[in-house]
XYZ file of C-alpha atoms in Angstrom:
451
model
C 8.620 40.778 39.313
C 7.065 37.228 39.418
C 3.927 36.794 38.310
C 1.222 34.378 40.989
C 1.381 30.888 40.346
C -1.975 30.482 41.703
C -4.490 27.906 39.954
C -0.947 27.374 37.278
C -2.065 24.278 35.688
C 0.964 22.557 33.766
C -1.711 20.296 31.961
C -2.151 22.503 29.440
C 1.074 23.428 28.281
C 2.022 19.944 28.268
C -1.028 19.055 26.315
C 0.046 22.132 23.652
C 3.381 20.472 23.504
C 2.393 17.315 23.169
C -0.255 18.012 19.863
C 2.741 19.725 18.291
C 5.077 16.359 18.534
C 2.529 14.309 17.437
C 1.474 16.858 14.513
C 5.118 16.271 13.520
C 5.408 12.396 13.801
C 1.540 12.712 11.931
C 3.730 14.899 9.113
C 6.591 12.985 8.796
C 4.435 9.561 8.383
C 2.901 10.885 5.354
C 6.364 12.027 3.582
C 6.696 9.255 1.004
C 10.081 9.044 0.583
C 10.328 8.308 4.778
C 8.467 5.276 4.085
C 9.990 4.092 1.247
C 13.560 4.812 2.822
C 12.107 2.557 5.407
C 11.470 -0.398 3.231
C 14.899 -0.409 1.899
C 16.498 -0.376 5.146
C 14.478 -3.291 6.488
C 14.825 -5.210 2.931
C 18.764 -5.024 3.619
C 18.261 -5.764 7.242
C 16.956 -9.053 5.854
C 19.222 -9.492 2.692
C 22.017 -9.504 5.516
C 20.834 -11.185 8.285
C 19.621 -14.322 5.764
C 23.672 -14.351 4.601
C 25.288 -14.018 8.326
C 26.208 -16.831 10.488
C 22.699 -16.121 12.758
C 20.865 -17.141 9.133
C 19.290 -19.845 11.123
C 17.740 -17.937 13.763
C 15.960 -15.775 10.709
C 14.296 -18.580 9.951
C 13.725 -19.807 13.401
C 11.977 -16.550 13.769
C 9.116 -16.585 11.458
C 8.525 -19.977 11.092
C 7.805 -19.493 15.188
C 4.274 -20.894 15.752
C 1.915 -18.092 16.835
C -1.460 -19.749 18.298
C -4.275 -19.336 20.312
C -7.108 -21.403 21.785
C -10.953 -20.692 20.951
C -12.945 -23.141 23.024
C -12.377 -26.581 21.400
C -10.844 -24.487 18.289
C -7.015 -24.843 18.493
C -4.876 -22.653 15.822
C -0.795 -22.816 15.874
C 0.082 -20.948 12.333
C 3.703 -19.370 11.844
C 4.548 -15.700 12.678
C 5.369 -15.724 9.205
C 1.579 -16.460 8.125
C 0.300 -13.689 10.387
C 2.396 -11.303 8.918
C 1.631 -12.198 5.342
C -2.058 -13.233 5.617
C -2.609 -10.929 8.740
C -0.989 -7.710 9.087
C -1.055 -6.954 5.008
C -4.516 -7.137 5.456
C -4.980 -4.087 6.706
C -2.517 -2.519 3.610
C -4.612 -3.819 1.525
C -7.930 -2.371 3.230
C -5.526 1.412 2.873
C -4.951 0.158 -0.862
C -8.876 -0.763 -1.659
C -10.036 2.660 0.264
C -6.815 4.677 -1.564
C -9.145 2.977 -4.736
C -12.524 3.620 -3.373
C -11.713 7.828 -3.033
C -10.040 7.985 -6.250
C -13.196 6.604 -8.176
C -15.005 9.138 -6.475
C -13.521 12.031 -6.328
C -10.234 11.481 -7.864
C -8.152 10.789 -10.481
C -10.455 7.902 -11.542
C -13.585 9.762 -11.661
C -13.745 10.511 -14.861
C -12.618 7.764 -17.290
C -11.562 10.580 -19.747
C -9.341 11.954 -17.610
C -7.938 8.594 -16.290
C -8.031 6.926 -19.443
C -4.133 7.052 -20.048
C -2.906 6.137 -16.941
C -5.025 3.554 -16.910
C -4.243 1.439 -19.665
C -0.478 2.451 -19.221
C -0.991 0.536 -16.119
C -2.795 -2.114 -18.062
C 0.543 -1.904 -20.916
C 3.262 -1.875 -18.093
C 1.145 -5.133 -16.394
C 1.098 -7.066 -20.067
C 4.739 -6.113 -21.391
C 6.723 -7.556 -18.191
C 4.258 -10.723 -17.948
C 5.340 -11.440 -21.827
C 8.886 -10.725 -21.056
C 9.221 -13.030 -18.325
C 6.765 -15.570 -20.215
C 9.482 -15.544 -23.364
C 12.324 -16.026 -20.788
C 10.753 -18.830 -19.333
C 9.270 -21.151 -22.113
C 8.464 -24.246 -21.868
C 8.668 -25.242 -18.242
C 5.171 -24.782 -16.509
C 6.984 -24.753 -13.147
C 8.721 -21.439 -13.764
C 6.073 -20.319 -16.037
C 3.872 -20.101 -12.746
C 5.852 -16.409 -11.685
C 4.653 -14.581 -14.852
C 2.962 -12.342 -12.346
C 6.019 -11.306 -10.350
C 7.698 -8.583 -12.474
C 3.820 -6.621 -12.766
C 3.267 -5.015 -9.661
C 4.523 -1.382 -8.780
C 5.360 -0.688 -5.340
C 3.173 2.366 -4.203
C 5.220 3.527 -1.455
C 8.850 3.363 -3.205
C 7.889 4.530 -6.861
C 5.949 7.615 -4.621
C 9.129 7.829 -2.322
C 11.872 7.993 -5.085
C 9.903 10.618 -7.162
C 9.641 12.977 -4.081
C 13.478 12.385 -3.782
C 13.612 14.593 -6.836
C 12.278 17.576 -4.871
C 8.940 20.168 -5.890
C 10.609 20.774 -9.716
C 8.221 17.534 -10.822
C 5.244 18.761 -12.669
C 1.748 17.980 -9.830
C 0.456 15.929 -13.149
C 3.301 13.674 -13.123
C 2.988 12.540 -9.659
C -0.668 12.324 -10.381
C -0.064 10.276 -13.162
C 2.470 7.805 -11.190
C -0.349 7.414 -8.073
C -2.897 6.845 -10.298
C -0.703 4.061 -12.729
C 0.250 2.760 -9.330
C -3.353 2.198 -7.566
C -4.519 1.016 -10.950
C -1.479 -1.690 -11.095
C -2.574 -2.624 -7.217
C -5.515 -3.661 -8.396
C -4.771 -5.399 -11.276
C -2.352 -7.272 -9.034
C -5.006 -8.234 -6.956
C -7.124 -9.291 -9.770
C -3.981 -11.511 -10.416
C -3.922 -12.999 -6.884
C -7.620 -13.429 -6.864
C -7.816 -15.366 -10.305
C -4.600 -17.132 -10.597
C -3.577 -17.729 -7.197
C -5.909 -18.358 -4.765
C -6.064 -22.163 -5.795
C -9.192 -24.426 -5.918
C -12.196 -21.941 -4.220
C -14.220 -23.648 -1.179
C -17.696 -21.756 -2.384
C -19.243 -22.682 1.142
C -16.687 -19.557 2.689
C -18.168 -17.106 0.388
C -21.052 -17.366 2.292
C -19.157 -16.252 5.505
C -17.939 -13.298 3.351
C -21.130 -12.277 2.636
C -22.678 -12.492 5.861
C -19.520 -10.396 7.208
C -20.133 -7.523 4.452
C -23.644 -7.769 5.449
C -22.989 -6.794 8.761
C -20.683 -3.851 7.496
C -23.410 -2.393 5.390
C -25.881 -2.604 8.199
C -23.533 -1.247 10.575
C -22.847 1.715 8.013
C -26.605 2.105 7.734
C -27.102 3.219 11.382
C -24.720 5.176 11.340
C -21.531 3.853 13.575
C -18.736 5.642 12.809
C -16.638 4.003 15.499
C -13.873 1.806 13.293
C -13.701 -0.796 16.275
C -17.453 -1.418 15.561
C -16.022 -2.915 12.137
C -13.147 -5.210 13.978
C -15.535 -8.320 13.949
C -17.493 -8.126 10.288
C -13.947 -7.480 9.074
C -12.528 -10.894 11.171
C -15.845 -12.371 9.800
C -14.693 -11.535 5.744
C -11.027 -12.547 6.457
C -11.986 -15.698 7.728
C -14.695 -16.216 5.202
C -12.019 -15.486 2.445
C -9.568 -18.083 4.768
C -12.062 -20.876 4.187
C -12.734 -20.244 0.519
C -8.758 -20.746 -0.643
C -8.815 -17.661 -1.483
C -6.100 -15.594 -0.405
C -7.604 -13.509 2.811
C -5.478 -10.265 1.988
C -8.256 -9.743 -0.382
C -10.555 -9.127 2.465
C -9.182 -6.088 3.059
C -9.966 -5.009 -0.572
C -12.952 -5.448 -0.464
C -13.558 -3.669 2.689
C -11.621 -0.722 0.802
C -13.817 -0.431 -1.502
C -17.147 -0.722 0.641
C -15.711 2.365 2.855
C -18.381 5.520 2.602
C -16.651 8.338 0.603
C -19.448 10.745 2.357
C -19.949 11.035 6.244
C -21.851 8.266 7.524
C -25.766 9.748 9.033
C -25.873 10.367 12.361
C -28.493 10.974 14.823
C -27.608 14.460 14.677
C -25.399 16.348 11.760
C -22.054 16.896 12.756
C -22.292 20.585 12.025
C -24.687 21.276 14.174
C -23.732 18.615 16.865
C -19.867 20.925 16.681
C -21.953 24.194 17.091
C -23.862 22.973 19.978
C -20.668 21.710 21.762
C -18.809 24.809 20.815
C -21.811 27.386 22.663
C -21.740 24.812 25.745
C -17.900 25.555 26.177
C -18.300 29.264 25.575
C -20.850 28.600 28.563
C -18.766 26.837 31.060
C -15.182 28.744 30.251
C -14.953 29.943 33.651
C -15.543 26.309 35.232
C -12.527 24.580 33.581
C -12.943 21.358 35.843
C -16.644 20.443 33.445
C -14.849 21.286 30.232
C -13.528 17.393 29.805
C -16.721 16.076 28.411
C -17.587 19.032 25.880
C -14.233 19.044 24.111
C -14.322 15.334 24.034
C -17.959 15.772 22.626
C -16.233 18.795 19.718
C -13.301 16.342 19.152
C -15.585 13.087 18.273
C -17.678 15.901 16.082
C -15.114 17.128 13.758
C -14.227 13.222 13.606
C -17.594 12.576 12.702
C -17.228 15.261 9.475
C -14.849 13.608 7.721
C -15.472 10.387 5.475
C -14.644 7.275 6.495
C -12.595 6.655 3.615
C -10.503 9.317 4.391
C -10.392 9.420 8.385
C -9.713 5.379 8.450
C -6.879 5.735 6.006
C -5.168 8.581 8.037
C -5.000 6.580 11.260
C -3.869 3.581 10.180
C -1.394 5.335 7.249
C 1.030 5.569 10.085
C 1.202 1.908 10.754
C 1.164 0.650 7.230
C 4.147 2.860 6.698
C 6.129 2.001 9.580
C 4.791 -0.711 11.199
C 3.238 -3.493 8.948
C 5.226 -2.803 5.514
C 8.655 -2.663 7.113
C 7.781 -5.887 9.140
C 6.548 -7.665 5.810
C 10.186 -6.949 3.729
C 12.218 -8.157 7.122
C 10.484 -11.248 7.006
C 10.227 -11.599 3.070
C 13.259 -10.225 1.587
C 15.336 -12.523 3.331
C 17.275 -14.256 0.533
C 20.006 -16.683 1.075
C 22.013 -16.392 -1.852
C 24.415 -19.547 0.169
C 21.498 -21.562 -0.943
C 21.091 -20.403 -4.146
C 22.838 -22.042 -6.938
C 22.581 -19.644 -9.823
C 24.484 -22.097 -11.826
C 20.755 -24.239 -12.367
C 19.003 -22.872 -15.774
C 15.583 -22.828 -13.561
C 16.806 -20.482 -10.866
C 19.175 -18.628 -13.173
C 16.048 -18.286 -15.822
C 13.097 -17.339 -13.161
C 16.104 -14.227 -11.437
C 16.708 -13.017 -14.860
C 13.063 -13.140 -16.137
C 12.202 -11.200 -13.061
C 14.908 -8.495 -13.232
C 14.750 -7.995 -17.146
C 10.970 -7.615 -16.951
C 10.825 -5.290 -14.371
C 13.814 -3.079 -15.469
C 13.170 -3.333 -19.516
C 9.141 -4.307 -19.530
C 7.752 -1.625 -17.491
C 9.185 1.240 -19.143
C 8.461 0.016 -22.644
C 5.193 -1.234 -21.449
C 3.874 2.208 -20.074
C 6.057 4.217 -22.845
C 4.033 2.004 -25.889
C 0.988 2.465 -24.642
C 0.943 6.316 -24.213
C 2.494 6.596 -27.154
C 0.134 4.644 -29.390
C -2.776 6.278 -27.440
C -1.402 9.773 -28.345
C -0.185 9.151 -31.717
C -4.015 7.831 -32.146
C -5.516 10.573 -30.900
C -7.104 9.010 -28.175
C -5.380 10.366 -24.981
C -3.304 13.250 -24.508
C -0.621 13.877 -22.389
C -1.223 15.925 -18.968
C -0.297 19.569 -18.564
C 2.956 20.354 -18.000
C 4.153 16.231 -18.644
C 6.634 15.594 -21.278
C 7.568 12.038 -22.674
C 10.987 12.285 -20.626
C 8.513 12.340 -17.610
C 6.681 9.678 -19.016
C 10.109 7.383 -19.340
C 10.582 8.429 -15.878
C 7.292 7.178 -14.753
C 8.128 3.671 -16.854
C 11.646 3.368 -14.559
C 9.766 3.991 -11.571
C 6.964 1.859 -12.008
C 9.195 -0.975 -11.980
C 10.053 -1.065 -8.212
C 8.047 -4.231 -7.580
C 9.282 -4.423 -4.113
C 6.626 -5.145 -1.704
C 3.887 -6.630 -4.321
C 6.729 -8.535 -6.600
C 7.840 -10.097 -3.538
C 4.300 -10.968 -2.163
C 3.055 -12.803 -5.472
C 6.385 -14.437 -5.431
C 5.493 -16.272 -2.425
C 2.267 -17.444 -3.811
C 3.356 -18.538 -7.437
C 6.414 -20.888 -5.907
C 5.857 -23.956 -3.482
C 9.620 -24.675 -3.932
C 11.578 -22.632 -1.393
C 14.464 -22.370 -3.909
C 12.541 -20.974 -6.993
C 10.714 -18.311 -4.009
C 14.479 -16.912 -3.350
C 15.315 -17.186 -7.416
C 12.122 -14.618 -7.774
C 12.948 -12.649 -4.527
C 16.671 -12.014 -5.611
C 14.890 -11.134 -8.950
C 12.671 -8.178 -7.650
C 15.710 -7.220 -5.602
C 18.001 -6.808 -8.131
C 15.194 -5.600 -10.676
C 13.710 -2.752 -8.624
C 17.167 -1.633 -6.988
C 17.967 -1.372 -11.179
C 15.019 0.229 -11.720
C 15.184 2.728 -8.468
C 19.000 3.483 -9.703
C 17.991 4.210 -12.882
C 14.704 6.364 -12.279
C 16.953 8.600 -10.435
C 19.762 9.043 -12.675
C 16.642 10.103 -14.943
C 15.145 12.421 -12.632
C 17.889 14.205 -11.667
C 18.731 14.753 -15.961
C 14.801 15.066 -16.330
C 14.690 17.596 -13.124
C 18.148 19.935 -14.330
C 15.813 20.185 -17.479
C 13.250 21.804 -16.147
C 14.538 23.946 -14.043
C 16.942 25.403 -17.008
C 13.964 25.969 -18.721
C 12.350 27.672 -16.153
C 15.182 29.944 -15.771
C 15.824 30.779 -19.289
């Protein structure tokens, strides 16, 4: 027997289907170690294409000049600039709002409670910045990458340690996030203070009017995020004119993101109940139904946070959009033109790749332990010192970061490759390495579980 196709709508069951795919795309984007497989795959994408006889056209490619025309305003930067002073913008808005939660309700919220990941990140920032400092003596020139070998790549040093599968303690990864966001911001301390060059004060006034405009725009309450496009252009471009580097307008727009839902003219709650009766009220007229759901979809939008609704959407194209695009165009090394054989070159690789694969470890390792042994920290529940060493190995992935100050602390194109191949070497080491760890670290636990 076949049952009446009349009024059959396929809409529906197309529109069931198609929530489920993107529910699935929405989890996959938010499995670390996708994103940080993702990053290595377009780092060797690069690594290769800079060493194959189409090396050229690499560099063709992002020095291609990407303009546009504003009245009697004409602008012609590189595709490379957009990418770097552009498109990481918006990572580091994820990065200053990932910041902005975790003081508030987080792992920073009380400074008890954060206090030893915190200054392990503060010991595994110092111990590779001496490292590299020793290794590099006199010469001011190289001296000027002391930075490289301190950053911690969030998505990698998250992506390896889910690699090792649900046997790691919920503290340790807790620990590793939190010694990671801390060592984000200490790296963008670093770029604001030591590399942002002499600061035009006159911009800073275009910052401020742009985060005045954000506030006021918070203030009334609109929770659209393409209401912020333009006081966000406004900051970048204020931070453009002040030398400083304009990446750091997204931080500061990270950290000026409401943690609580922003007022409405009518609570979200409430505005959801209404729109929920009003459906109840028109079931049997499907055609009118558009508008109410659309009215119940903006609602539950409305009930969530910026700081956590913003970060969700764009999460996605961090991940696999903006990230990947940055280590194609960055990670580009070619070793042809790199002559190894110089003592600057050969002294700036090595002073990277020690100090990430030697001074992180025994930076964050140090620190805990004379914190512990003092009495003044403790270690988290369930968190041995092998996890801690694990944590040390991990948190010297520089990757992303490493590479990114890189470019800032070297004019000279050679000495920028000498640092890339550096972090390249250094966090492949140090990825290699946490894993042989975690595995020995992971067969621990789960023998002790069993016995």
């Amino acid at each position: 027997m076949t049952h009446p196709q009349t009024g059959y709508s396929p809409i529906p069951r197309a529109h069931a289907h198609t929530r489920r795919l993107l529910d699935a795309l929405r989890r996959l984007s938010h499995v670390e170690a996708v994103g940080g497989g993702l990053l290595l795959w377009a780092a060797a994408v690069a690594l290769i294409w800079a060493n194959s006889p189409w090396a050229s056209h690499y560099q063709a490619l992002w020095h291609l000049p990407v303009g546009f025309t504003l009245g009697p305003w004409q602008a012609a930067p590189s595709l490379h600039f957009w990418i770097n002073d552009g498109l990481m913008t918006l990572f580091f808005l994820v990065v200053g709002m990932e910041i902005r939660r975790e003081m508030h309700d987080g792992a920073l919220r009380q400074m008890r409670q954060a206090a030893l990941p915190v200054l392990a990140a503060v010991g595994g920032v110092l111990a590779p910045a001496l490292i590299y400092t020793l290794l590099n003596l006199p010469d001011a020139t190289r001296l000027a990458g002391w930075a490289v070998p301190t950053a911690t790549d969030i998505a990698f040093a998250i992506g390896l340690l889910a690699l090792l599968g649900k046997s790691i303690p919920p503290h340790l990864r807790v620990f590793l996030l939190t010694l990671a966001i801390i060592d984000d911001l200490i790296a963008v301390l670093i770029i604001a203070l030591f590399y942002s060059g002499g600061l035009a004060w006159e911009g800073f006034a275009v910052v401020g009017a742009g985060l005045l405009l954000t506030l006021g725009l918070q203030r009334t309450g609109f929770g659209s995020a393409w209401a912020y496009v333009l006081p966000g252009a406004i900051v970048w471009v204020g931070m453009l004119l002040t030398g400083a580097h304009p990446t750091l307008a997204g931080v500061l727009l990270g950290l000026l993101t409401p943690v609580r839902a922003l007022p409405t003219r009518q609570p979200p709650a409430l505005w959801l109940a209404q729109t929920s009766a009003a459906i109840q009220n028109l079931a049997a007229q499907a055609e009118t139904l558009s508008q109410p759901l659309r009215d119940m979809r903006l609602a539950q939008r409305e009930l969530l946070p910026p700081a956590v609704r913003v970060p969700q959407s764009l999460h996605p194209w961090v991940v696999f959009g903006i990230m990947p695009l940055f280590a194609l165009a960055n990670a580009g090394v070619g070793l042809g033109n790199l002559d190894l054989s110089q003592t600057d070159t050969l002294r700036i690789t090595l002073g990277v790749l020690i100090a990430l694969v030697l001074g992180k470890p025994l930076g964050v390792l140090l620190t805990c332990g004379l914190l512990v042994r003092l009495g003044w920290c403790r270690l988290p529940p369930g968190v041995s010192w092998a996890g801690i060493g694990l944590i040390g190995l991990l948190a010297g992935v520089g990757f992303t970061m490493s590479i990114f100050i890189a470019m800032l602390a070297f004019a000279d194109p050679g000495y920028q490759n000498a640092a890339k191949l550096g972090v390249l070497l250094g966090s492949l080491a140090s990825a290699l390495l946490g894993l042989a760890w975690g595995l020995w670290y992971v067969r621990g636990l789960r023998s002790r579980a069993a016995g």
